[in-house]
Short mmCIF file of C-alpha atoms in Angstrom, two decimals:
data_model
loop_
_atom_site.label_atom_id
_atom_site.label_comp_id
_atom_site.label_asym_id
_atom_site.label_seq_id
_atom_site.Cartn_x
_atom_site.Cartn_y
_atom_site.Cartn_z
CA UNK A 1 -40.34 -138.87 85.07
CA UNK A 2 -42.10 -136.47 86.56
CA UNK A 3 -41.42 -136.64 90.82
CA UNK A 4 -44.84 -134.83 91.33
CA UNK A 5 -48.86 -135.82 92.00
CA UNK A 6 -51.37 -133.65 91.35
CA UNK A 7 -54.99 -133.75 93.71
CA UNK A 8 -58.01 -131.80 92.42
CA UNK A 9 -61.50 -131.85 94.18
CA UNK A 10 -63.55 -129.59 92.41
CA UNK A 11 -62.09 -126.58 91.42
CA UNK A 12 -59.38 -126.86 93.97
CA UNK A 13 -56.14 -128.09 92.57
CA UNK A 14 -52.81 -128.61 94.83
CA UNK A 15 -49.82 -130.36 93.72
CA UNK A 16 -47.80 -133.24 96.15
CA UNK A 17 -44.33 -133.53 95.53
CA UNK A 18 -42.96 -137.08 95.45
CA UNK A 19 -39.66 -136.91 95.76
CA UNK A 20 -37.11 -135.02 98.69
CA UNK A 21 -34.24 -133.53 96.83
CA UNK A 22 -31.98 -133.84 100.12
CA UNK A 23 -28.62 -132.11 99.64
CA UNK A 24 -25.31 -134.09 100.33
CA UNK A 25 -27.54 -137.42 100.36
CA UNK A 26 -27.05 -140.69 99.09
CA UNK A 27 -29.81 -141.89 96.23
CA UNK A 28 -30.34 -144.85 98.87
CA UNK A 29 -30.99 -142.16 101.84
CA UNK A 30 -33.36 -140.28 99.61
CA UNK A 31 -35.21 -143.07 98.31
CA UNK A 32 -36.24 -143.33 102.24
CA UNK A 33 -36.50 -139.98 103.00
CA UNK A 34 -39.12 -139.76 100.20
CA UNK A 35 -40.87 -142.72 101.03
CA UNK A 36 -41.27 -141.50 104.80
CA UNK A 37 -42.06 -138.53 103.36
CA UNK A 38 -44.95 -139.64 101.17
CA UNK A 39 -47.16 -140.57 103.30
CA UNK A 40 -47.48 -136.79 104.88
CA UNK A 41 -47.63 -135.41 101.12
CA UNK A 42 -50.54 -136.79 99.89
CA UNK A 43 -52.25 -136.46 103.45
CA UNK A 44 -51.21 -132.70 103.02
CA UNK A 45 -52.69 -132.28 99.39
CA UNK A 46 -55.96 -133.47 100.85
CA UNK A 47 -56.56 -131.52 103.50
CA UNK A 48 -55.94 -128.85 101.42
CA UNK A 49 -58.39 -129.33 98.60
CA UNK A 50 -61.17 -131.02 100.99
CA UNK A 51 -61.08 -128.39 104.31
CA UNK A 52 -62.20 -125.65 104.40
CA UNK A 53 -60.01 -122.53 105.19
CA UNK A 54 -61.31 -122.00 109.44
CA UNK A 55 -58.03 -120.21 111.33
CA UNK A 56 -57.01 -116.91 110.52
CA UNK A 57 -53.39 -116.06 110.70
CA UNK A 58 -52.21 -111.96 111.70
CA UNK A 59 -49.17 -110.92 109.96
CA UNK A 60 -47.94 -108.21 112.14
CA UNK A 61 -47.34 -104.70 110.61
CA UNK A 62 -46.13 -101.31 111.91
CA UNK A 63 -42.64 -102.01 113.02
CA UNK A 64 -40.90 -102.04 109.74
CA UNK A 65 -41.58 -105.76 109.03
CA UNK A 66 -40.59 -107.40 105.71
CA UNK A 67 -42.77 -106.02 102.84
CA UNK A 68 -45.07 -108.82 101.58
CA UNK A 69 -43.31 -109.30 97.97
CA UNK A 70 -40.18 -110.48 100.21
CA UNK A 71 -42.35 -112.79 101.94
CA UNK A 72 -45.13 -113.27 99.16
CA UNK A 73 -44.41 -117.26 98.60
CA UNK A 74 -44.78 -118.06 101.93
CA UNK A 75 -48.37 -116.24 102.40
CA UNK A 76 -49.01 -117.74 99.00
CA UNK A 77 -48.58 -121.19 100.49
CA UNK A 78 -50.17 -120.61 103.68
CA UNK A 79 -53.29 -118.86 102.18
CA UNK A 80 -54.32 -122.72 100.73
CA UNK A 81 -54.69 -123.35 104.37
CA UNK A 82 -55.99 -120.68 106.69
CA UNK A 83 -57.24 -116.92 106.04
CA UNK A 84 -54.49 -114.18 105.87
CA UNK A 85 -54.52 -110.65 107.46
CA UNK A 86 -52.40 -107.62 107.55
CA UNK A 87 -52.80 -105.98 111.47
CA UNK A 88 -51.39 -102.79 111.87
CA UNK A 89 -50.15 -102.02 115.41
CA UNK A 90 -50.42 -98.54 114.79
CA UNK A 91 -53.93 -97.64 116.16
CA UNK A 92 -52.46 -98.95 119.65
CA UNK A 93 -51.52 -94.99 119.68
CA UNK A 94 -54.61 -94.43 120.11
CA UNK A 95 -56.77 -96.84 120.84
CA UNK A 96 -54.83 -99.28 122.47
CA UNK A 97 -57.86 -101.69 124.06
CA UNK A 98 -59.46 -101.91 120.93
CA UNK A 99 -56.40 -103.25 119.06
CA UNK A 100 -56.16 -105.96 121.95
CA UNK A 101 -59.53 -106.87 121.53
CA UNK A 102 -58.87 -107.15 117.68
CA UNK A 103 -55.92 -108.98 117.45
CA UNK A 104 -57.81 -111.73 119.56
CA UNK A 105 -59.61 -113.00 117.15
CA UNK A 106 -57.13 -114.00 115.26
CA UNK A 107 -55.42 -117.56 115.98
CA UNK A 108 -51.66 -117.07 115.43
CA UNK A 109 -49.88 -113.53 115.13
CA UNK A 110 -46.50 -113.98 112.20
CA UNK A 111 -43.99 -111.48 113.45
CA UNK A 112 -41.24 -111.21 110.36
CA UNK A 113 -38.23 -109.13 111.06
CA UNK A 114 -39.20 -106.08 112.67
CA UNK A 115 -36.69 -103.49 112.47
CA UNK A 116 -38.27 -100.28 114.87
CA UNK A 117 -38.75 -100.68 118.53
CA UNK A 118 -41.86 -101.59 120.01
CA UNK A 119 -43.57 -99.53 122.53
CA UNK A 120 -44.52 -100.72 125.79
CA UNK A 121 -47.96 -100.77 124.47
CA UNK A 122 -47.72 -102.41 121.36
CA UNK A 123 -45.89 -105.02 123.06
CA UNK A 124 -48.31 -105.40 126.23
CA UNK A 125 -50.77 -105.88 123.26
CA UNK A 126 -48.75 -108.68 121.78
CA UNK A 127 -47.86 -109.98 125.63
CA UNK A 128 -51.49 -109.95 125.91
CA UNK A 129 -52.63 -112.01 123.01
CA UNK A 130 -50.01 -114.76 124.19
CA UNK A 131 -51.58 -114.76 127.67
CA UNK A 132 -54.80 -115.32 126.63
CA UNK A 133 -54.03 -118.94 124.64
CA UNK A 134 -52.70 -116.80 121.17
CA UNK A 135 -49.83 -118.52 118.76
CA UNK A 136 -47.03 -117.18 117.64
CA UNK A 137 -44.08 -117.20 115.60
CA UNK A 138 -41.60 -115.00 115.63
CA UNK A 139 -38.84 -114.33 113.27
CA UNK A 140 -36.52 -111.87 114.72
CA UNK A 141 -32.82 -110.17 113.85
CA UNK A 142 -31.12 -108.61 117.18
CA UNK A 143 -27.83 -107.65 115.05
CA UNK A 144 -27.94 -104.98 112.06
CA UNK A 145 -26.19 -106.27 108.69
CA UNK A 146 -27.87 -107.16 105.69
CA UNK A 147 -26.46 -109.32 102.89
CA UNK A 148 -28.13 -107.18 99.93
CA UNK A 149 -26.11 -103.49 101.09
CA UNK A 150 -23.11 -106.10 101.77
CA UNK A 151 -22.94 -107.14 98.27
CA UNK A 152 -23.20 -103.30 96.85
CA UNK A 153 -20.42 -102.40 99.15
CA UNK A 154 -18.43 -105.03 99.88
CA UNK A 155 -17.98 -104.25 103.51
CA UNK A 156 -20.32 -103.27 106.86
CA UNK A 157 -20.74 -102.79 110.09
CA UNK A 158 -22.87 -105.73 112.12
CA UNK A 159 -24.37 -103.52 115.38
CA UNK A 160 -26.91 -104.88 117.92
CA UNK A 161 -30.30 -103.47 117.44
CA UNK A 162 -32.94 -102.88 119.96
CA UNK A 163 -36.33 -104.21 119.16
CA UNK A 164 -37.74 -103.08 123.07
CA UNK A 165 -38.54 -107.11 123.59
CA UNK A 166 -35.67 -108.18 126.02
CA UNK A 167 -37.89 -108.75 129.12
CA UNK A 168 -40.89 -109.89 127.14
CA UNK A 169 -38.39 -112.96 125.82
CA UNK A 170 -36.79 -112.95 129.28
CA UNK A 171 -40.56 -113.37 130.89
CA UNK A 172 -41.09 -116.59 128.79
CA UNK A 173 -37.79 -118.16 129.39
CA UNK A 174 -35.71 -117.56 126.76
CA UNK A 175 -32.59 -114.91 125.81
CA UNK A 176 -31.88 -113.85 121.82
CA UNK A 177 -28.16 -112.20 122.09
CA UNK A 178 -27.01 -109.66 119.94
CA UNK A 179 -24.01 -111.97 118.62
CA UNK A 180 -23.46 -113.29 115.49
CA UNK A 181 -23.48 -117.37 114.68
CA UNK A 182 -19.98 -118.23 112.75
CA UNK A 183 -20.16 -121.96 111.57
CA UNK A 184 -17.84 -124.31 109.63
CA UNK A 185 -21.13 -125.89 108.09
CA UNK A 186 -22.11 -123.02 106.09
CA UNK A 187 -24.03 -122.34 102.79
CA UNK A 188 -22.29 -120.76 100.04
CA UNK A 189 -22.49 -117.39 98.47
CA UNK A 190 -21.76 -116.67 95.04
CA UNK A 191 -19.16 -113.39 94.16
CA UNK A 192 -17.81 -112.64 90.86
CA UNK A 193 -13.63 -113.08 90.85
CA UNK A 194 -12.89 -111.37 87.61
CA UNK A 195 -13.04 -111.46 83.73
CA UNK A 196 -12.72 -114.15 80.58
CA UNK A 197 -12.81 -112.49 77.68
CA UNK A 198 -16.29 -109.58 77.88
CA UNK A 199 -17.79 -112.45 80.43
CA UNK A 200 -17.49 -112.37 84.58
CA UNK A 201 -16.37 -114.90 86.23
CA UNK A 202 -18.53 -116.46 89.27
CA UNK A 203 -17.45 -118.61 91.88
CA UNK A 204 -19.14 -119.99 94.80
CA UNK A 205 -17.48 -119.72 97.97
CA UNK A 206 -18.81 -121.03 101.72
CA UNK A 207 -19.90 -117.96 103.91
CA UNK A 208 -19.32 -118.77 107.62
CA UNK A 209 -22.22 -115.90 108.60
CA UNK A 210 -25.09 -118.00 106.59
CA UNK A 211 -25.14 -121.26 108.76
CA UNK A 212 -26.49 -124.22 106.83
CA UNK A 213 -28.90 -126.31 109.62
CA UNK A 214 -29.45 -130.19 109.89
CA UNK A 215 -32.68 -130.40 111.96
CA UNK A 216 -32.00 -133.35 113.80
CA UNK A 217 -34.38 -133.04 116.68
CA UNK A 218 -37.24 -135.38 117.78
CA UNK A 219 -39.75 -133.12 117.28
CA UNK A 220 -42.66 -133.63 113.97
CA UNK A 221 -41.77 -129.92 112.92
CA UNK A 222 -38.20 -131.03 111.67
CA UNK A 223 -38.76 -134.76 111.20
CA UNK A 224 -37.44 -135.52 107.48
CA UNK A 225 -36.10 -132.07 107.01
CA UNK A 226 -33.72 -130.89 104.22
CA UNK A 227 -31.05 -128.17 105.14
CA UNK A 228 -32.21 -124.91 106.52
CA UNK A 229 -30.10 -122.01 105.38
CA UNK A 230 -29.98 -119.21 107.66
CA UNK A 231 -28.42 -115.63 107.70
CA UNK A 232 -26.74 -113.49 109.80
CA UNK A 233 -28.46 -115.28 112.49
CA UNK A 234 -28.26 -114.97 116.71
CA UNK A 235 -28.07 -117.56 119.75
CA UNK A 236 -30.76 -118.37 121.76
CA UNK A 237 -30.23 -118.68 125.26
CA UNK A 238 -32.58 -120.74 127.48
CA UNK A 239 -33.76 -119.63 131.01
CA UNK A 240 -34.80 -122.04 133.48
CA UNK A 241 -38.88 -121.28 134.68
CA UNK A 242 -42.12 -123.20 133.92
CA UNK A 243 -42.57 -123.19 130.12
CA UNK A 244 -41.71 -126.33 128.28
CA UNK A 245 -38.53 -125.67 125.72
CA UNK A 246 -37.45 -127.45 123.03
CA UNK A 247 -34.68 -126.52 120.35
CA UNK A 248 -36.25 -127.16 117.10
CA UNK A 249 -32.97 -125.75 114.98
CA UNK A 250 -29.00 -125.13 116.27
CA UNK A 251 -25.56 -124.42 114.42
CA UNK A 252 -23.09 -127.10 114.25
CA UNK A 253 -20.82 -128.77 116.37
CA UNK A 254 -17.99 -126.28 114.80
CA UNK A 255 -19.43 -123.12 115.19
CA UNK A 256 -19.21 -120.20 117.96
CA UNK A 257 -20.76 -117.08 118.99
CA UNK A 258 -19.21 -114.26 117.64
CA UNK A 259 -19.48 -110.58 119.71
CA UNK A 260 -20.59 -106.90 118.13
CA UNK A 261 -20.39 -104.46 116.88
CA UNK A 262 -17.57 -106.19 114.48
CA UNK A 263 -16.96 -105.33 110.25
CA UNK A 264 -18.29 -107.75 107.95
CA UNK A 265 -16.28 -107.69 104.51
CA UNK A 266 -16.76 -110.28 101.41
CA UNK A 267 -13.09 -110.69 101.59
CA UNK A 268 -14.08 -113.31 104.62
CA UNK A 269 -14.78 -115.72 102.34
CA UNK A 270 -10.95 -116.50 102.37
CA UNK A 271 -11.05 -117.51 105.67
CA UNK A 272 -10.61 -121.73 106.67
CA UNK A 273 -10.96 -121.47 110.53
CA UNK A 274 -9.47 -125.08 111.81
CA UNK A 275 -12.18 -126.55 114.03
CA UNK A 276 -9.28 -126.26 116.79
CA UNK A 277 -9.85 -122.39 116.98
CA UNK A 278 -13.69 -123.32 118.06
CA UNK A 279 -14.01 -123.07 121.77
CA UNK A 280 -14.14 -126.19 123.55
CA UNK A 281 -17.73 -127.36 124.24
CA UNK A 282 -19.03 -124.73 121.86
CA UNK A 283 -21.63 -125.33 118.95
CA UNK A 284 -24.97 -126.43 118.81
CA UNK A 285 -26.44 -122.89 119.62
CA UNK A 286 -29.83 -122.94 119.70
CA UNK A 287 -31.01 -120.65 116.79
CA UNK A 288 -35.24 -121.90 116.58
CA UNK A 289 -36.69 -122.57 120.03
CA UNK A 290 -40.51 -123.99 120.37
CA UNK A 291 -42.16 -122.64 123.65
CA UNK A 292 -45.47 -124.37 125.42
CA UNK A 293 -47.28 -123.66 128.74
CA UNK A 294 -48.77 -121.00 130.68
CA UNK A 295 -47.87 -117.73 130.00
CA UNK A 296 -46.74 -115.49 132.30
CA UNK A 297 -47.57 -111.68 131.40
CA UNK A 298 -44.15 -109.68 131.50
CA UNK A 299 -46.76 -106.79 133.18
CA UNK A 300 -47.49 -109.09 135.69
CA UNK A 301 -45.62 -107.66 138.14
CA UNK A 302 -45.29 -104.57 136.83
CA UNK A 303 -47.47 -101.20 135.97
CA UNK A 304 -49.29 -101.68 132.61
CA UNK A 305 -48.69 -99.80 130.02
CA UNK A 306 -52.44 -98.75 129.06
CA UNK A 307 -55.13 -99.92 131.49
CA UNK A 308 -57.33 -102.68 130.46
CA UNK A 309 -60.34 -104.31 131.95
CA UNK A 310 -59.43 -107.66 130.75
CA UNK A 311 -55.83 -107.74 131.67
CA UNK A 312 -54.49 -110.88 132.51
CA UNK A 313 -51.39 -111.51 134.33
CA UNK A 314 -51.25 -115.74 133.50
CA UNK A 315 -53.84 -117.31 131.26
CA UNK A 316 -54.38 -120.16 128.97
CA UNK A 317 -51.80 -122.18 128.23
CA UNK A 318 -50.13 -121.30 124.70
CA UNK A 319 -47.25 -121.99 121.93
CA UNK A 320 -44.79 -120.04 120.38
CA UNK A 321 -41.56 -120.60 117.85
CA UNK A 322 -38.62 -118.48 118.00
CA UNK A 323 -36.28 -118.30 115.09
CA UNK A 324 -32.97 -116.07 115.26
CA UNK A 325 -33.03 -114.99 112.28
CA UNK A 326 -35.77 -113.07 110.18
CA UNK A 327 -34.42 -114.08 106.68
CA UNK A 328 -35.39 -117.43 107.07
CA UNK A 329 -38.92 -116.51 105.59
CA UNK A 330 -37.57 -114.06 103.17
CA UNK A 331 -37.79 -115.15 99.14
CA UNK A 332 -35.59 -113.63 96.33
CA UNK A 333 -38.14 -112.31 93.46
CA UNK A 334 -37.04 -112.52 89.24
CA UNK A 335 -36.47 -109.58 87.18
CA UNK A 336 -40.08 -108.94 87.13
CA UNK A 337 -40.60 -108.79 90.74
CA UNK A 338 -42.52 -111.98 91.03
CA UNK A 339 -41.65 -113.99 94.40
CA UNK A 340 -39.71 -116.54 93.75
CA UNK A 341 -40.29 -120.13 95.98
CA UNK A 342 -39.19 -119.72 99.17
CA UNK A 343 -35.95 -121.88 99.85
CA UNK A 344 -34.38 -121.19 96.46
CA UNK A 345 -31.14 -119.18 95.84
CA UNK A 346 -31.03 -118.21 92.55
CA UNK A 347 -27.38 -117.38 92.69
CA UNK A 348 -26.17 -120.55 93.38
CA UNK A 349 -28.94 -122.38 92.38
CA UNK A 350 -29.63 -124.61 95.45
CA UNK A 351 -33.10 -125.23 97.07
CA UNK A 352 -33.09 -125.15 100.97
CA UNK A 353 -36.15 -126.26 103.12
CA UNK A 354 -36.97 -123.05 104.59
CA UNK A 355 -40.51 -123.06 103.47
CA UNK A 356 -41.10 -126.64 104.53
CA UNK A 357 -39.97 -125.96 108.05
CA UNK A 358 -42.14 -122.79 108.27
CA UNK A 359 -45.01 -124.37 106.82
CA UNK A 360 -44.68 -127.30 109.76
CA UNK A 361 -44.30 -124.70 112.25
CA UNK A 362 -47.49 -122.96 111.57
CA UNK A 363 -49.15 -126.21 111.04
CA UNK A 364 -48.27 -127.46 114.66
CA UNK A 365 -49.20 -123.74 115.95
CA UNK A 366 -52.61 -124.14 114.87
CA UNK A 367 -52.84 -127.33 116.16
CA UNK A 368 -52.97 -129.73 113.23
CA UNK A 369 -51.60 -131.98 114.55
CA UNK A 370 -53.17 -134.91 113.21
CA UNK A 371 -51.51 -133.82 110.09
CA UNK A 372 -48.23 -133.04 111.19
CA UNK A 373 -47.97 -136.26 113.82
CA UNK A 374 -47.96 -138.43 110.19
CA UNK A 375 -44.39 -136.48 109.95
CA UNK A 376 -43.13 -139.02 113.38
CA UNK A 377 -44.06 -142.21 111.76
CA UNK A 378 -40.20 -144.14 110.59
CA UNK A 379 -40.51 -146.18 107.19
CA UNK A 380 -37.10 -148.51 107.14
CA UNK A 381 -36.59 -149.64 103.63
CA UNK A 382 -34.54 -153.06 103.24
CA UNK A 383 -32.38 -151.33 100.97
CA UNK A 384 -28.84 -153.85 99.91
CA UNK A 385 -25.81 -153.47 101.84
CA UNK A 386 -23.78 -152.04 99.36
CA UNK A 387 -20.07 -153.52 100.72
CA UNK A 388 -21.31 -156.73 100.68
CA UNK A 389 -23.10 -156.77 97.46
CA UNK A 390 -19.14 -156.14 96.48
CA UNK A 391 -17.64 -159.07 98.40
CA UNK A 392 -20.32 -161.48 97.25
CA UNK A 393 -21.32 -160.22 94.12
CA UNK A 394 -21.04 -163.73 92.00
CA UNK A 395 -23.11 -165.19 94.52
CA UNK A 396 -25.08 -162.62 94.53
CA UNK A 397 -26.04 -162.34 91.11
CA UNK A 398 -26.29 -166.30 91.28
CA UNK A 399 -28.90 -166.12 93.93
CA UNK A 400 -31.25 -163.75 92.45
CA UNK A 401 -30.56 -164.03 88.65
CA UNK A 402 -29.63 -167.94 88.30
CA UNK A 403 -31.23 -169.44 91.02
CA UNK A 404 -35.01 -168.01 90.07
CA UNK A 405 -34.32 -169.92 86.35
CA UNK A 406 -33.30 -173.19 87.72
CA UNK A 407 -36.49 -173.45 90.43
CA UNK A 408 -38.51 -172.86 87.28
CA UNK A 409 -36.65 -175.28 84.88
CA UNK A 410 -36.89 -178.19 87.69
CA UNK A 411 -40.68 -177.17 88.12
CA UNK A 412 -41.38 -177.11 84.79
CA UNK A 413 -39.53 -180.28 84.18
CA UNK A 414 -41.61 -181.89 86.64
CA UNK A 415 -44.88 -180.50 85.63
CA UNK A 416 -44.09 -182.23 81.93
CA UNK A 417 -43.62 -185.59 83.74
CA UNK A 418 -46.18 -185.19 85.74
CA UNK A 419 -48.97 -184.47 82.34
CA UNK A 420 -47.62 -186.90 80.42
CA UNK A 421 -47.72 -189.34 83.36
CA UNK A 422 -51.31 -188.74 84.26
CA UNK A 423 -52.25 -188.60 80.17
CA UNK A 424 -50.50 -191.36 78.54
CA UNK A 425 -52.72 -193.85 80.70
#
């Protein structure tokens, strides 16, 4: 059997998976979680071979973003959908108004784990695109450490880094600390432990700094959602002012904020923290916040960095995501440097749903939300109650096996009588 539809309209061609592969879930929980989720599948496949591609997403260069092989699946998927552009915030050097006026026209701006400071202008430029009604999504790392130098050296040093976007963040009412998120729930890793013979030996071992997420918020971005693996990832605090917040994504109930600079060794993996040494009241740090309203400009009050006709200190009303951590969007690539699909670790061989969630978020951005409100709608499936199947399970197998047989002897019975009744006159 082949879990997997395929829906062609011409020479488009898209394929509609059937079937939701949910980790740690019983075959009754994913027979409903794929029956919920079918509805939204094939609804997806046909908008995508029918529309026409309208919006135009931005994805944000200049500031040492991830190169586009590490996030080639996910523009791959998206490109079905909408028109993709590289904009380069470099010519705000020079011509900053210009680059305002560019980056208008687009209808959501992808920000994927810059690593160099903005300048004030490049970021009145992105303040300034918000203002005026523009989408967002952000994918952002405030602490230093990456898994790939980790694994060459075995050992690092996780240090806060300073993107320049505190009070831009701060303006729209949210915080991203320069922590780390340590939680009990956590997605493996795989290291090698020594040698059998001329073969390594791999084992698999839970890594407390790669949080593994259950979206269980009310919200049509995470309805239905598989786990969401995250790394190295940072809380989001929450400030109180006029924009509507709501936490799409958080760690686990046994999981805490954990302060740096601090070392970061693969040796960790020997740690089993008791859920007693979690602070009291901790977990469930908000690591992907979804922001709506009216947009303040952080210049508002302030002396703008470049002057600009058209500056506006609060405009349209607009949306943004926030995610904590930029290597949610990342993909691992094969030996030939071909992307591989976003979600899958090919070291231990698990698929996360990374590139489902993502996909929803940009979806909802862009205001498809006819699409993505089929995501809220509950199927309940009157599935058999297992325990008392058990108890019962002679009568059981009397009602539905035996009984069926009898009702049809006794009506066929009768049915005889009945002809040879009415005939034999």
């Amino acid at each position: 059997v082949f879990p997997w539809a395929e829906v062609r309209y011409g020479d488009r061609v898209t394929k509609v998976p059937l079937l939701k592969n949910m980790m740690g879930a019983s075959t009754a929980q994913k027979v409903e979680s794929s029956v919920q989720h079918l509805e939204y599948a094939f609804a997806n496949g046909f908008n995508t071979v029918l529309e026409k591609r309208q919006k135009k997403i931005a994805v944000i260069k200049g500031n040492g973003e991830l190169h586009e092989l590490l996030i080639g699946d996910f523009l791959r998927t998206v490109k079905e959908n909408y028109f993709i552009g590289p904009f380069t915030l470099d010519s705000v050097a020079t011509n900053p108004v210009k680059t305002n006026f560019d980056l208008q026209k687009y209808d959501l701006a992808l920000i994927a784990k810059p690593t160099e400071a903005f300048t004030d202008a490049e970021k009145q430029v992105l303040d300034q695109y918000m203002v005026n009604g523009g989408k967002s999504l952000w994918l952002l790392d405030q602490v230093n450490i990456e898994m790939d130098s980790l694994m060459t050296t075995g050992e690092g040093l996780a240090f806060p880094r300073d993107l320049n976007l505190d009070d831009l963040f701060f303006k729209y009412g949210i915080r991203i600390k320069r922590d780390l998120v340590k939680d009990v729930m956590a997605c493996p890793i795989t290291l090698a432990t020594g040698q059998q013979g001329n073969a390594t030996q791999y084992n698999q071992y839970p890594w407390l700094y790669a949080p593994a997420v259950y979206a269980d918020a009310k919200n049509p971005i995470v309805t239905n959602l598989d786990v969401i693996k995250f790394d190295f990832c940072t809380p989001i605090e929450l400030l109180q002012n006029s924009i509507q917040k709501t936490v799409l994504l958080h760690s686990s109930p046994y999981s805490k904020a954990v302060g740096t600079p601090i070392p970061v060794a693969l040796n960790m993996v020997a740690e089993r923290p008791e859920p007693a040494s979690f602070p009291k009241g901790g977990g469930l740090i908000p690591l992907a916040v979804l922001l709506e309203g009216q947009m303040h400009s952080v210049y508002e009050n302030r002396i703008p960095a470049f002057k600009d006709a058209n500056f506006k200190s609060v405009g349209k009303p607009g949306k943004m995501i926030v995610i904590a951590d930029g290597d949610v969007i990342r993909n691992q690539y094969d030996k030939n440097y071909q992307p591989l699909e976003l979600g899958y670790d090919k070291w231990t061989g698990k698929m996360y749903a990374n590139k489902e969630f993502l996909l929803n978020c940009v979806n909802y951005l862009l205001d498809d939300t006819g699409l993505i409100n089929i995501r809220n709608k509950e199927v309940k499936l009157a599935l058999l109650d297992t325990e008392k199947v058990k108890e019962k399970y002679t009568f059981t197998q009397i009602v539905t096996v035996v009984s069926p047989l009898v009702i049809l002897g006794v009506f066929g019975l009768f049915f005889t009588l009945l002809r040879k009744r009415r005939y034999a006159r």
